[in-house]
Amino acid sequence: MNLPDLQEAKKRSNAKPTIKDALNLKSSKFKGQKFFLKTYGCQMNVHDSEEIKGILNNLNLTETLNLNEADVIVLNTCAIRENAHDKVFGFLGRIKHLKREKPNLIVCVGGCMPQQTSVAKLLQEKYPFVNIVFGTHNINKLGEMLLNVNEKQNIEVYSIEGDVYENIDYKRDSKYSAWVNIMYGCDKFCTYCIVPYTRGKQRSRLMADILKEITNLKLDGYKEITLLGQNVNAYGKDLSEGYDFANLLEEVAKIGIPRIRFVTSHPWDFTPEMLNVIAKYPNIMPYIHLPLQSGSTKILRLMGRRYTKEEYLDLYNRIKETIPGCSITTDIIVGFPNETEEDFNETLDVVKKCVFDGAYTFIYSPREGTPAALIKDNIPLEIKEKRLQTLNNIINEHSLKHNEEYLNKIVKVLITGPSEKGENKVCGYTETMKLVNVIAPNSTIGEIVNVKITEAKSFSLDGEIVIFENIC
Ligand code: SF4
């Protein structure tokens, strides 16, 4: 049994991680059995779940979307927000009876939440029916843990990050659009954020290994890749190999995959060279997610964000100048401790100046173990909610305004799947990451098609396919 320790997780050493081949254990022990996997949280977790599915498939388990059919249940959890935490424990409460009805059912809880000592202890004390608890650093060992499962609860959560694994057998959700990890962990330590503790220190993958993975994805017919990292702009800083994110982006662009995206960017690490590379290669999509978090320099300092309001605005303007037509979205937290009405107005000022294409907005809630959790959460909930409402009204207005600029234009859309908006519709994304519902047959899924935009809404566009050789 291994319980995590937050103090240990804070430590950063200069030791380079070992690069190893993934275990990719194969066994027929679970032949004919099914797994149910539920994922909470960000794109990183979604991609980790593709690794988990690969591990389970290698043990001969097949996926079911019906919980009652499952022989193995895996929850891949998120520690960023309180409600994700509540949802996981709510879910565990609801499946307890399944374990009574089916004693051989194996329940696994993994990912970011168990990296918190209090969660691992709670699972140990109050949820003994959970068979396996694993963290973010040993996903690769899940196969081994399943093969050795017995009636005793097995908690294996490491505080310190482990090796960097290559040649992972992912079971990808899409045949057209793929996530590619370029780095793990984060060294930024924004004061409100739990990620540097749950995912460990920054470890970049070697460029050669990333390029090999993307070349193979291109050969497999993938049309789009998204480079993934908590702070992609810091890529390479931990490697001393003499290359950075701008160099990586350029080499990835040369592979010739039609669409390249990346998330998430930290404004502090964004260099002019990165902007020039994005502007130079048409297959790097003109879309940047650039978290603001707050428009008040005072609050940004309390958040440990390492930039001022003015520096953020300057970067925003340079992006718009260097990459014409680039769409920019953001993240904003309202109600951080000590945020006055004046501070909130600074945020509104940046929002009005930038006119973002969209934003993920959140009410601040403390994460146990972070430095910000030690500051008194002194903003009443009703004020936080009022600020969020004011902010969202402006964000939605701006989003609609941007979307209306697309009316009657013809844009390229990568169709990713059936639309929820009608049986004769599919959906996909423009180069600028606008969601479009398109009247078209399912046979267009996986294709990049020309679409004429017929209607603009706050959060999506409607359109129809046009057969048109050259579009401007
Ligand atoms: S950059 Fe800041 S907010 Fe983003 S993962 Fe790292 S610590 Fe968290």
GROMACS .gro file of C-alpha atoms and ligand atoms in nm:
model
  480
    1MET     CA    1   0.000   0.000   0.000
    2ASN     CA    2   0.131   0.346  -0.094
    3LEU     CA    3  -0.047   0.664   0.016
    4PRO     CA    4   0.055   0.997  -0.143
    5ASP     CA    5   0.222   1.277   0.055
    6LEU     CA    6   0.167   1.635  -0.061
    7GLN     CA    7   0.492   1.760   0.095
    8GLU     CA    8   0.684   1.502  -0.109
    9ALA     CA    9   0.487   1.597  -0.421
   10LYS     CA   10   0.604   1.958  -0.386
   11LYS     CA   11   0.969   1.863  -0.420
   12ARG     CA   12   1.151   1.927  -0.745
   13SER     CA   13   1.478   1.751  -0.820
   14ASN     CA   14   1.714   1.798  -1.114
   15ALA     CA   15   1.715   1.425  -1.182
   16LYS     CA   16   1.610   1.347  -1.538
   17PRO     CA   17   1.324   1.096  -1.571
   18THR     CA   18   1.406   0.762  -1.725
   19ILE     CA   19   1.246   0.697  -2.062
   20LYS     CA   20   1.100   0.349  -2.081
   21ASP     CA   21   0.880   0.148  -2.311
   22ALA     CA   22   0.524   0.112  -2.183
   23LEU     CA   23   0.444  -0.227  -2.027
   24ASN     CA   24   0.154  -0.299  -2.267
   25LEU     CA   25   0.081  -0.621  -2.070
   26LYS     CA   26  -0.123  -0.877  -2.260
   27SER     CA   27  -0.340  -1.143  -2.094
   28SER     CA   28  -0.654  -1.344  -2.163
   29LYS     CA   29  -0.751  -1.352  -1.791
   30PHE     CA   30  -1.054  -1.128  -1.852
   31LYS     CA   31  -1.159  -1.278  -2.186
   32GLY     CA   32  -1.529  -1.221  -2.250
   33GLN     CA   33  -1.555  -0.962  -1.972
   34LYS     CA   34  -1.648  -0.595  -2.005
   35PHE     CA   35  -1.530  -0.265  -1.861
   36PHE     CA   36  -1.711   0.062  -1.797
   37LEU     CA   37  -1.490   0.372  -1.789
   38LYS     CA   38  -1.596   0.718  -1.672
   39THR     CA   39  -1.369   1.017  -1.726
   40TYR     CA   40  -1.385   1.346  -1.536
   41GLY     CA   41  -1.192   1.664  -1.612
   42CYS     CA   42  -0.962   1.804  -1.878
   43GLN     CA   43  -0.821   1.687  -2.211
   44MET     CA   44  -0.522   1.539  -2.029
   45ASN     CA   45  -0.759   1.304  -1.846
   46VAL     CA   46  -0.947   1.224  -2.166
   47HIS     CA   47  -0.616   1.121  -2.323
   48ASP     CA   48  -0.512   0.926  -2.010
   49SER     CA   49  -0.840   0.737  -2.049
   50GLU     CA   50  -0.730   0.640  -2.399
   51GLU     CA   51  -0.423   0.482  -2.235
   52ILE     CA   52  -0.647   0.307  -1.978
   53LYS     CA   53  -0.869   0.171  -2.257
   54GLY     CA   54  -0.559   0.039  -2.434
   55ILE     CA   55  -0.447  -0.138  -2.113
   56LEU     CA   56  -0.794  -0.292  -2.062
   57ASN     CA   57  -0.820  -0.402  -2.423
   58ASN     CA   58  -0.480  -0.573  -2.390
   59LEU     CA   59  -0.629  -0.775  -2.103
   60ASN     CA   60  -0.907  -0.883  -2.339
   61LEU     CA   61  -1.174  -0.663  -2.178
   62THR     CA   62  -1.415  -0.489  -2.414
   63GLU     CA   63  -1.587  -0.157  -2.342
   64THR     CA   64  -1.953  -0.128  -2.244
   65LEU     CA   65  -2.151   0.190  -2.196
   66ASN     CA   66  -2.397  -0.001  -1.977
   67LEU     CA   67  -2.283   0.008  -1.615
   68ASN     CA   68  -2.490  -0.301  -1.524
   69GLU     CA   69  -2.300  -0.513  -1.777
   70ALA     CA   70  -1.957  -0.420  -1.643
   71ASP     CA   71  -1.714  -0.663  -1.478
   72VAL     CA   72  -1.460  -0.385  -1.423
   73ILE     CA   73  -1.549  -0.021  -1.348
   74VAL     CA   74  -1.280   0.246  -1.375
   75LEU     CA   75  -1.323   0.610  -1.269
   76ASN     CA   76  -1.053   0.841  -1.404
   77THR     CA   77  -1.089   1.144  -1.178
   78CYS     CA   78  -1.014   1.518  -1.170
   79ALA     CA   79  -0.899   1.725  -0.870
   80ILE     CA   80  -0.931   2.074  -1.017
   81ARG     CA   81  -1.280   2.160  -0.897
   82GLU     CA   82  -1.493   2.076  -0.600
   83ASN     CA   83  -1.789   1.956  -0.806
   84ALA     CA   84  -1.579   1.689  -0.985
   85HIS     CA   85  -1.482   1.561  -0.639
   86ASP     CA   86  -1.849   1.548  -0.529
   87LYS     CA   87  -1.952   1.374  -0.851
   88VAL     CA   88  -1.697   1.093  -0.802
   89PHE     CA   89  -1.808   1.019  -0.446
   90GLY     CA   90  -2.173   1.048  -0.553
   91PHE     CA   91  -2.107   0.792  -0.828
   92LEU     CA   92  -1.931   0.555  -0.586
   93GLY     CA   93  -2.230   0.579  -0.352
   94ARG     CA   94  -2.463   0.484  -0.637
   95ILE     CA   95  -2.262   0.178  -0.750
   96LYS     CA   96  -2.211   0.026  -0.405
   97HIS     CA   97  -2.518  -0.196  -0.454
   98LEU     CA   98  -2.372  -0.336  -0.779
   99LYS     CA   99  -2.082  -0.476  -0.582
  100ARG     CA  100  -2.326  -0.654  -0.348
  101GLU     CA  101  -2.514  -0.803  -0.644
  102LYS     CA  102  -2.196  -0.897  -0.829
  103PRO     CA  103  -1.920  -0.976  -0.575
  104ASN     CA  104  -1.656  -1.031  -0.846
  105LEU     CA  105  -1.704  -0.680  -0.981
  106ILE     CA  106  -1.372  -0.490  -0.975
  107VAL     CA  107  -1.394  -0.116  -0.897
  108CYS     CA  108  -1.092   0.106  -0.970
  109VAL     CA  109  -1.047   0.476  -0.889
  110GLY     CA  110  -0.754   0.651  -1.051
  111GLY     CA  111  -0.617   0.980  -1.181
  112CYS     CA  112  -0.577   1.314  -1.003
  113MET     CA  113  -0.811   1.280  -0.702
  114PRO     CA  114  -0.628   0.991  -0.531
  115GLN     CA  115  -0.307   1.196  -0.555
  116GLN     CA  116  -0.454   1.399  -0.266
  117THR     CA  117  -0.378   1.235   0.068
  118SER     CA  118  -0.723   1.309   0.208
  119VAL     CA  119  -0.896   1.140  -0.087
  120ALA     CA  120  -0.674   0.831  -0.075
  121LYS     CA  121  -0.743   0.803   0.301
  122LEU     CA  122  -1.117   0.850   0.251
  123LEU     CA  123  -1.120   0.572  -0.008
  124GLN     CA  124  -0.927   0.353   0.234
  125GLU     CA  125  -1.154   0.420   0.532
  126LYS     CA  126  -1.502   0.468   0.385
  127TYR     CA  127  -1.498   0.289   0.048
  128PRO     CA  128  -1.341  -0.055   0.112
  129PHE     CA  129  -1.540  -0.196  -0.182
  130VAL     CA  130  -1.306  -0.006  -0.417
  131ASN     CA  131  -1.052  -0.272  -0.516
  132ILE     CA  132  -0.780  -0.065  -0.682
  133VAL     CA  133  -0.671   0.296  -0.624
  134PHE     CA  134  -0.401   0.433  -0.855
  135GLY     CA  135  -0.263   0.780  -0.929
  136THR     CA  136  -0.145   0.976  -1.231
  137HIS     CA  137   0.213   0.844  -1.204
  138ASN     CA  138   0.134   0.473  -1.237
  139ILE     CA  139  -0.150   0.449  -1.490
  140ASN     CA  140   0.083   0.228  -1.685
  141LYS     CA  141   0.078  -0.029  -1.402
  142LEU     CA  142  -0.302  -0.068  -1.401
  143GLY     CA  143  -0.280  -0.390  -1.605
  144GLU     CA  144  -0.047  -0.546  -1.350
  145MET     CA  145  -0.272  -0.435  -1.061
  146LEU     CA  146  -0.576  -0.589  -1.230
  147LEU     CA  147  -0.399  -0.918  -1.291
  148ASN     CA  148  -0.304  -0.934  -0.922
  149VAL     CA  149  -0.638  -0.816  -0.782
  150ASN     CA  150  -0.765  -0.994  -0.469
  151GLU     CA  151  -1.018  -0.926  -0.192
  152LYS     CA  152  -0.783  -0.676  -0.020
  153GLN     CA  153  -0.800  -0.313  -0.130
  154ASN     CA  154  -0.483  -0.215  -0.319
  155ILE     CA  155  -0.387   0.154  -0.294
  156GLU     CA  156  -0.080   0.243  -0.503
  157VAL     CA  157  -0.044   0.619  -0.535
  158TYR     CA  158   0.303   0.769  -0.570
  159SER     CA  159   0.387   1.124  -0.457
  160ILE     CA  160   0.681   1.162  -0.692
  161GLU     CA  161   0.645   1.137  -1.067
  162GLY     CA  162   0.790   0.827  -1.227
  163ASP     CA  163   0.930   0.743  -1.567
  164VAL     CA  164   0.827   0.882  -1.903
  165TYR     CA  165   0.673   0.601  -2.104
  166GLU     CA  166   0.699   0.570  -2.481
  167ASN     CA  167   0.516   0.343  -2.727
  168ILE     CA  168   0.195   0.340  -2.523
  169ASP     CA  169  -0.083   0.124  -2.676
  170TYR     CA  170  -0.353   0.394  -2.683
  171LYS     CA  171  -0.708   0.303  -2.778
  172ARG     CA  172  -0.793   0.638  -2.933
  173ASP     CA  173  -1.153   0.765  -2.929
  174SER     CA  174  -1.127   0.914  -3.277
  175LYS     CA  175  -0.980   0.795  -3.607
  176TYR     CA  176  -0.939   1.151  -3.735
  177SER     CA  177  -0.830   1.369  -3.448
  178ALA     CA  178  -0.566   1.260  -3.195
  179TRP     CA  179  -0.419   1.392  -2.871
  180VAL     CA  180  -0.041   1.383  -2.843
  181ASN     CA  181   0.125   1.441  -2.507
  182ILE     CA  182   0.438   1.649  -2.546
  183MET     CA  183   0.505   1.688  -2.174
  184TYR     CA  184   0.378   1.586  -1.834
  185GLY     CA  185   0.341   1.783  -1.509
  186CYS     CA  186   0.390   2.152  -1.441
  187ASP     CA  187   0.644   2.367  -1.256
  188LYS     CA  188   0.448   2.692  -1.251
  189PHE     CA  189   0.283   2.652  -0.909
  190CYS     CA  190   0.000   2.902  -0.962
  191THR     CA  191  -0.118   2.941  -0.604
  192TYR     CA  192  -0.475   2.813  -0.661
  193CYS     CA  193  -0.378   2.509  -0.867
  194ILE     CA  194  -0.338   2.150  -0.753
  195VAL     CA  195  -0.182   2.023  -1.079
  196PRO     CA  196   0.189   2.064  -0.987
  197TYR     CA  197   0.118   1.832  -0.691
  198THR     CA  198  -0.109   1.580  -0.864
  199ARG     CA  199   0.090   1.554  -1.188
  200GLY     CA  200   0.442   1.620  -1.065
  201LYS     CA  201   0.730   1.815  -1.207
  202GLN     CA  202   0.751   1.910  -1.573
  203ARG     CA  203   0.887   1.629  -1.791
  204SER     CA  204   0.906   1.695  -2.165
  205ARG     CA  205   0.915   1.406  -2.408
  206LEU     CA  206   1.206   1.398  -2.651
  207MET     CA  207   1.126   1.569  -2.981
  208ALA     CA  208   1.224   1.260  -3.182
  209ASP     CA  209   0.971   1.045  -2.993
  210ILE     CA  210   0.691   1.301  -3.046
  211LEU     CA  211   0.767   1.333  -3.417
  212LYS     CA  212   0.769   0.954  -3.455
  213GLU     CA  213   0.424   0.929  -3.293
  214ILE     CA  214   0.282   1.206  -3.516
  215THR     CA  215   0.434   1.057  -3.832
  216ASN     CA  216   0.261   0.728  -3.749
  217LEU     CA  217  -0.068   0.911  -3.687
  218LYS     CA  218  -0.038   1.072  -4.030
  219LEU     CA  219   0.024   0.729  -4.189
  220ASP     CA  220  -0.288   0.604  -4.007
  221GLY     CA  221  -0.489   0.879  -4.178
  222TYR     CA  222  -0.531   1.125  -3.890
  223LYS     CA  223  -0.632   1.473  -4.008
  224GLU     CA  224  -0.572   1.660  -3.685
  225ILE     CA  225  -0.345   1.636  -3.383
  226THR     CA  226  -0.354   1.840  -3.063
  227LEU     CA  227  -0.027   1.876  -2.875
  228LEU     CA  228  -0.107   1.837  -2.506
  229GLY     CA  229   0.060   1.973  -2.194
  230GLN     CA  230  -0.030   2.175  -1.884
  231ASN     CA  231   0.188   2.453  -2.019
  232VAL     CA  232   0.300   2.366  -2.372
  233ASN     CA  233   0.497   2.691  -2.412
  234ALA     CA  234   0.746   2.567  -2.150
  235TYR     CA  235   0.814   2.255  -2.359
  236GLY     CA  236   1.183   2.159  -2.361
  237LYS     CA  237   1.291   2.381  -2.072
  238ASP     CA  238   1.362   2.075  -1.858
  239LEU     CA  239   1.551   1.885  -2.128
  240SER     CA  240   1.865   2.089  -2.208
  241GLU     CA  241   1.849   1.954  -2.562
  242GLY     CA  242   1.864   2.302  -2.717
  243TYR     CA  243   1.510   2.307  -2.854
  244ASP     CA  244   1.185   2.466  -2.736
  245PHE     CA  245   0.814   2.472  -2.825
  246ALA     CA  246   0.870   2.692  -3.133
  247ASN     CA  247   1.121   2.436  -3.271
  248LEU     CA  248   0.887   2.148  -3.193
  249LEU     CA  249   0.588   2.318  -3.357
  250GLU     CA  250   0.789   2.386  -3.672
  251GLU     CA  251   0.907   2.024  -3.701
  252VAL     CA  252   0.553   1.896  -3.638
  253ALA     CA  253   0.418   2.131  -3.908
  254LYS     CA  254   0.670   1.994  -4.159
  255ILE     CA  255   0.530   1.640  -4.117
  256GLY     CA  256   0.234   1.771  -4.312
  257ILE     CA  257  -0.060   1.659  -4.101
  258PRO     CA  258  -0.348   1.888  -4.214
  259ARG     CA  259  -0.438   2.039  -3.875
  260ILE     CA  260  -0.219   2.104  -3.573
  261ARG     CA  261  -0.349   2.245  -3.246
  262PHE     CA  262  -0.204   2.280  -2.897
  263VAL     CA  263  -0.331   2.330  -2.541
  264THR     CA  264  -0.272   2.490  -2.293
  265SER     CA  265  -0.060   2.802  -2.321
  266HIS     CA  266   0.074   3.004  -2.032
  267PRO     CA  267   0.119   3.373  -2.130
  268TRP     CA  268   0.450   3.394  -1.939
  269ASP     CA  269   0.626   3.140  -2.163
  270PHE     CA  270   0.487   3.260  -2.500
  271THR     CA  271   0.777   3.379  -2.719
  272PRO     CA  272   0.773   3.584  -3.044
  273GLU     CA  273   0.933   3.282  -3.220
  274MET     CA  274   0.627   3.071  -3.132
  275LEU     CA  275   0.397   3.333  -3.286
  276ASN     CA  276   0.611   3.349  -3.601
  277VAL     CA  277   0.599   2.971  -3.645
  278ILE     CA  278   0.221   2.966  -3.603
  279ALA     CA  279   0.187   3.245  -3.860
  280LYS     CA  280   0.427   3.074  -4.105
  281TYR     CA  281   0.260   2.732  -4.135
  282PRO     CA  282  -0.099   2.714  -4.263
  283ASN     CA  283  -0.145   2.372  -4.103
  284ILE     CA  284  -0.097   2.520  -3.753
  285MET     CA  285  -0.449   2.633  -3.673
  286PRO     CA  286  -0.511   3.002  -3.599
  287TYR     CA  287  -0.653   2.937  -3.255
  288ILE     CA  288  -0.494   2.997  -2.915
  289HIS     CA  289  -0.637   2.927  -2.570
  290LEU     CA  290  -0.468   3.189  -2.354
  291PRO     CA  291  -0.578   3.173  -1.988
  292LEU     CA  292  -0.617   3.521  -1.835
  293GLN     CA  293  -0.749   3.414  -1.489
  294SER     CA  294  -0.780   3.777  -1.372
  295GLY     CA  295  -0.741   4.125  -1.522
  296SER     CA  296  -0.616   4.272  -1.196
  297THR     CA  297  -0.238   4.280  -1.158
  298LYS     CA  298  -0.284   4.261  -0.781
  299ILE     CA  299  -0.487   3.940  -0.806
  300LEU     CA  300  -0.254   3.796  -1.072
  301ARG     CA  301   0.031   3.843  -0.824
  302LEU     CA  302  -0.168   3.665  -0.553
  303MET     CA  303  -0.237   3.386  -0.802
  304GLY     CA  304   0.136   3.356  -0.883
  305ARG     CA  305   0.067   3.403  -1.254
  306ARG     CA  306   0.393   3.591  -1.334
  307TYR     CA  307   0.242   3.852  -1.572
  308THR     CA  308   0.062   4.183  -1.531
  309LYS     CA  309  -0.258   4.305  -1.690
  310GLU     CA  310  -0.052   4.517  -1.932
  311GLU     CA  311   0.175   4.226  -2.029
  312TYR     CA  312  -0.127   4.008  -2.104
  313LEU     CA  313  -0.283   4.280  -2.322
  314ASP     CA  314   0.047   4.332  -2.501
  315LEU     CA  315   0.075   3.959  -2.580
  316TYR     CA  316  -0.289   3.952  -2.692
  317ASN     CA  317  -0.227   4.240  -2.934
  318ARG     CA  318   0.093   4.082  -3.068
  319ILE     CA  319  -0.095   3.757  -3.138
  320LYS     CA  320  -0.362   3.948  -3.331
  321GLU     CA  321  -0.098   4.140  -3.529
  322THR     CA  322   0.122   3.839  -3.609
  323ILE     CA  323  -0.155   3.587  -3.682
  324PRO     CA  324  -0.440   3.769  -3.860
  325GLY     CA  325  -0.780   3.610  -3.794
  326CYS     CA  326  -0.651   3.413  -3.496
  327SER     CA  327  -0.928   3.329  -3.254
  328ILE     CA  328  -0.846   3.350  -2.886
  329THR     CA  329  -1.031   3.194  -2.594
  330THR     CA  330  -0.950   3.218  -2.227
  331ASP     CA  331  -1.009   3.099  -1.868
  332ILE     CA  332  -1.119   3.340  -1.596
  333ILE     CA  333  -1.164   3.285  -1.222
  334VAL     CA  334  -1.391   3.520  -1.029
  335GLY     CA  335  -1.399   3.571  -0.653
  336PHE     CA  336  -1.036   3.488  -0.576
  337PRO     CA  337  -0.962   3.588  -0.211
  338ASN     CA  338  -0.930   3.968  -0.170
  339GLU     CA  339  -1.077   4.039  -0.517
  340THR     CA  340  -1.243   4.379  -0.475
  341GLU     CA  341  -1.505   4.532  -0.703
  342GLU     CA  342  -1.222   4.738  -0.851
  343ASP     CA  343  -1.018   4.422  -0.924
  344PHE     CA  344  -1.321   4.261  -1.088
  345ASN     CA  345  -1.368   4.573  -1.301
  346GLU     CA  346  -1.006   4.533  -1.417
  347THR     CA  347  -1.104   4.185  -1.539
  348LEU     CA  348  -1.407   4.329  -1.720
  349ASP     CA  349  -1.180   4.592  -1.874
  350VAL     CA  350  -0.949   4.325  -2.022
  351VAL     CA  351  -1.251   4.126  -2.144
  352LYS     CA  352  -1.395   4.434  -2.316
  353LYS     CA  353  -1.060   4.519  -2.475
  354CYS     CA  354  -0.986   4.166  -2.595
  355VAL     CA  355  -1.338   4.064  -2.704
  356PHE     CA  356  -1.253   3.694  -2.664
  357ASP     CA  357  -1.403   3.433  -2.895
  358GLY     CA  358  -1.507   3.241  -2.585
  359ALA     CA  359  -1.416   3.179  -2.224
  360TYR     CA  360  -1.437   2.915  -1.954
  361THR     CA  361  -1.537   3.105  -1.643
  362PHE     CA  362  -1.525   2.973  -1.289
  363ILE     CA  363  -1.606   3.071  -0.936
  364TYR     CA  364  -1.298   3.034  -0.716
  365SER     CA  365  -1.303   2.746  -0.470
  366PRO     CA  366  -0.997   2.655  -0.262
  367ARG     CA  367  -0.811   2.331  -0.334
  368GLU     CA  368  -0.678   2.169  -0.022
  369GLY     CA  369  -0.297   2.178  -0.003
  370THR     CA  370  -0.249   2.477  -0.235
  371PRO     CA  371  -0.101   2.808  -0.107
  372ALA     CA  372  -0.422   2.995  -0.198
  373ALA     CA  373  -0.621   2.767   0.033
  374LEU     CA  374  -0.435   2.931   0.322
  375ILE     CA  375  -0.572   3.276   0.226
  376LYS     CA  376  -0.912   3.346   0.381
  377ASP     CA  377  -1.182   3.287   0.117
  378ASN     CA  378  -1.341   3.623   0.201
  379ILE     CA  379  -1.574   3.683  -0.094
  380PRO     CA  380  -1.937   3.583  -0.018
  381LEU     CA  381  -2.085   3.331  -0.261
  382GLU     CA  382  -2.363   3.568  -0.375
  383ILE     CA  383  -2.102   3.826  -0.480
  384LYS     CA  384  -1.900   3.559  -0.663
  385GLU     CA  385  -2.219   3.446  -0.841
  386LYS     CA  386  -2.314   3.802  -0.934
  387ARG     CA  387  -1.968   3.867  -1.077
  388LEU     CA  388  -1.980   3.542  -1.273
  389GLN     CA  389  -2.319   3.636  -1.419
  390THR     CA  390  -2.198   3.983  -1.521
  391LEU     CA  391  -1.888   3.834  -1.679
  392ASN     CA  392  -2.076   3.559  -1.862
  393ASN     CA  393  -2.324   3.807  -2.010
  394ILE     CA  394  -2.039   4.000  -2.172
  395ILE     CA  395  -1.849   3.688  -2.281
  396ASN     CA  396  -2.162   3.545  -2.447
  397GLU     CA  397  -2.233   3.873  -2.623
  398HIS     CA  398  -1.877   3.877  -2.761
  399SER     CA  399  -1.894   3.515  -2.862
  400LEU     CA  400  -2.214   3.579  -3.060
  401LYS     CA  401  -2.058   3.885  -3.221
  402HIS     CA  402  -1.761   3.676  -3.340
  403ASN     CA  403  -1.986   3.401  -3.466
  404GLU     CA  404  -2.199   3.649  -3.663
  405GLU     CA  405  -1.885   3.748  -3.856
  406TYR     CA  406  -1.898   3.399  -4.012
  407LEU     CA  407  -2.248   3.442  -4.161
  408ASN     CA  408  -2.257   3.357  -4.535
  409LYS     CA  409  -1.884   3.281  -4.535
  410ILE     CA  410  -1.743   2.950  -4.658
  411VAL     CA  411  -1.510   2.782  -4.410
  412LYS     CA  412  -1.325   2.452  -4.382
  413VAL     CA  413  -1.471   2.218  -4.120
  414LEU     CA  414  -1.327   1.888  -3.999
  415ILE     CA  415  -1.636   1.675  -3.941
  416THR     CA  416  -1.584   1.479  -3.620
  417GLY     CA  417  -1.915   1.299  -3.564
  418PRO     CA  418  -2.296   1.301  -3.569
  419SER     CA  419  -2.459   1.618  -3.440
  420GLU     CA  420  -2.693   1.627  -3.142
  421LYS     CA  421  -2.898   1.887  -3.332
  422GLY     CA  422  -3.081   1.655  -3.570
  423GLU     CA  423  -3.062   1.322  -3.748
  424ASN     CA  424  -2.954   1.464  -4.082
  425LYS     CA  425  -2.672   1.664  -3.925
  426VAL     CA  426  -2.306   1.611  -3.843
  427CYS     CA  427  -2.076   1.843  -3.653
  428GLY     CA  428  -1.717   1.956  -3.654
  429TYR     CA  429  -1.481   2.247  -3.603
  430THR     CA  430  -1.354   2.533  -3.815
  431GLU     CA  431  -0.983   2.611  -3.823
  432THR     CA  432  -1.056   2.874  -3.556
  433MET     CA  433  -1.223   2.611  -3.333
  434LYS     CA  434  -1.585   2.714  -3.386
  435LEU     CA  435  -1.835   2.433  -3.346
  436VAL     CA  436  -2.048   2.394  -3.660
  437ASN     CA  437  -2.359   2.178  -3.707
  438VAL     CA  438  -2.379   2.086  -4.073
  439ILE     CA  439  -2.659   1.935  -4.281
  440ALA     CA  440  -2.463   1.646  -4.433
  441PRO     CA  441  -2.454   1.265  -4.435
  442ASN     CA  442  -2.252   1.058  -4.185
  443SER     CA  443  -2.020   0.963  -4.473
  444THR     CA  444  -1.854   1.305  -4.432
  445ILE     CA  445  -1.730   1.215  -4.080
  446GLY     CA  446  -1.351   1.236  -4.080
  447GLU     CA  447  -1.340   1.466  -4.385
  448ILE     CA  448  -1.244   1.832  -4.408
  449VAL     CA  449  -1.530   1.990  -4.602
  450ASN     CA  450  -1.626   2.337  -4.724
  451VAL     CA  451  -1.925   2.470  -4.531
  452LYS     CA  452  -2.134   2.780  -4.590
  453ILE     CA  453  -2.243   2.931  -4.258
  454THR     CA  454  -2.617   2.995  -4.251
  455GLU     CA  455  -2.683   3.078  -3.887
  456ALA     CA  456  -2.480   3.210  -3.593
  457LYS     CA  457  -2.558   3.139  -3.227
  458SER     CA  458  -2.362   3.221  -2.911
  459PHE     CA  459  -2.194   2.882  -2.884
  460SER     CA  460  -2.219   2.731  -3.231
  461LEU     CA  461  -2.277   2.788  -3.601
  462ASP     CA  462  -2.509   2.617  -3.847
  463GLY     CA  463  -2.409   2.550  -4.204
  464GLU     CA  464  -2.442   2.347  -4.520
  465ILE     CA  465  -2.183   2.178  -4.737
  466VAL     CA  466  -2.078   2.349  -5.057
  467ILE     CA  467  -1.889   2.184  -5.338
  468PHE     CA  468  -1.639   2.450  -5.421
  469GLU     CA  469  -1.282   2.394  -5.536
  470ASN     CA  470  -1.096   2.707  -5.424
  471ILE     CA  471  -1.209   2.894  -5.118
  472CYS     CA  472  -1.060   3.221  -5.004
  473SF4     S1  473   0.030   2.675  -1.535
  473SF4    FE1  474  -0.063   2.722  -1.335
  473SF4     S2  475  -0.283   2.678  -1.368
  473SF4    FE2  476  -0.171   2.577  -1.535
  473SF4     S3  477  -0.135   2.366  -1.462
  473SF4    FE3  478   0.049   2.486  -1.410
  473SF4     S4  479   0.010   2.558  -1.200
  473SF4    FE4  480  -0.187   2.491  -1.282
   0.00000   0.00000   0.00000
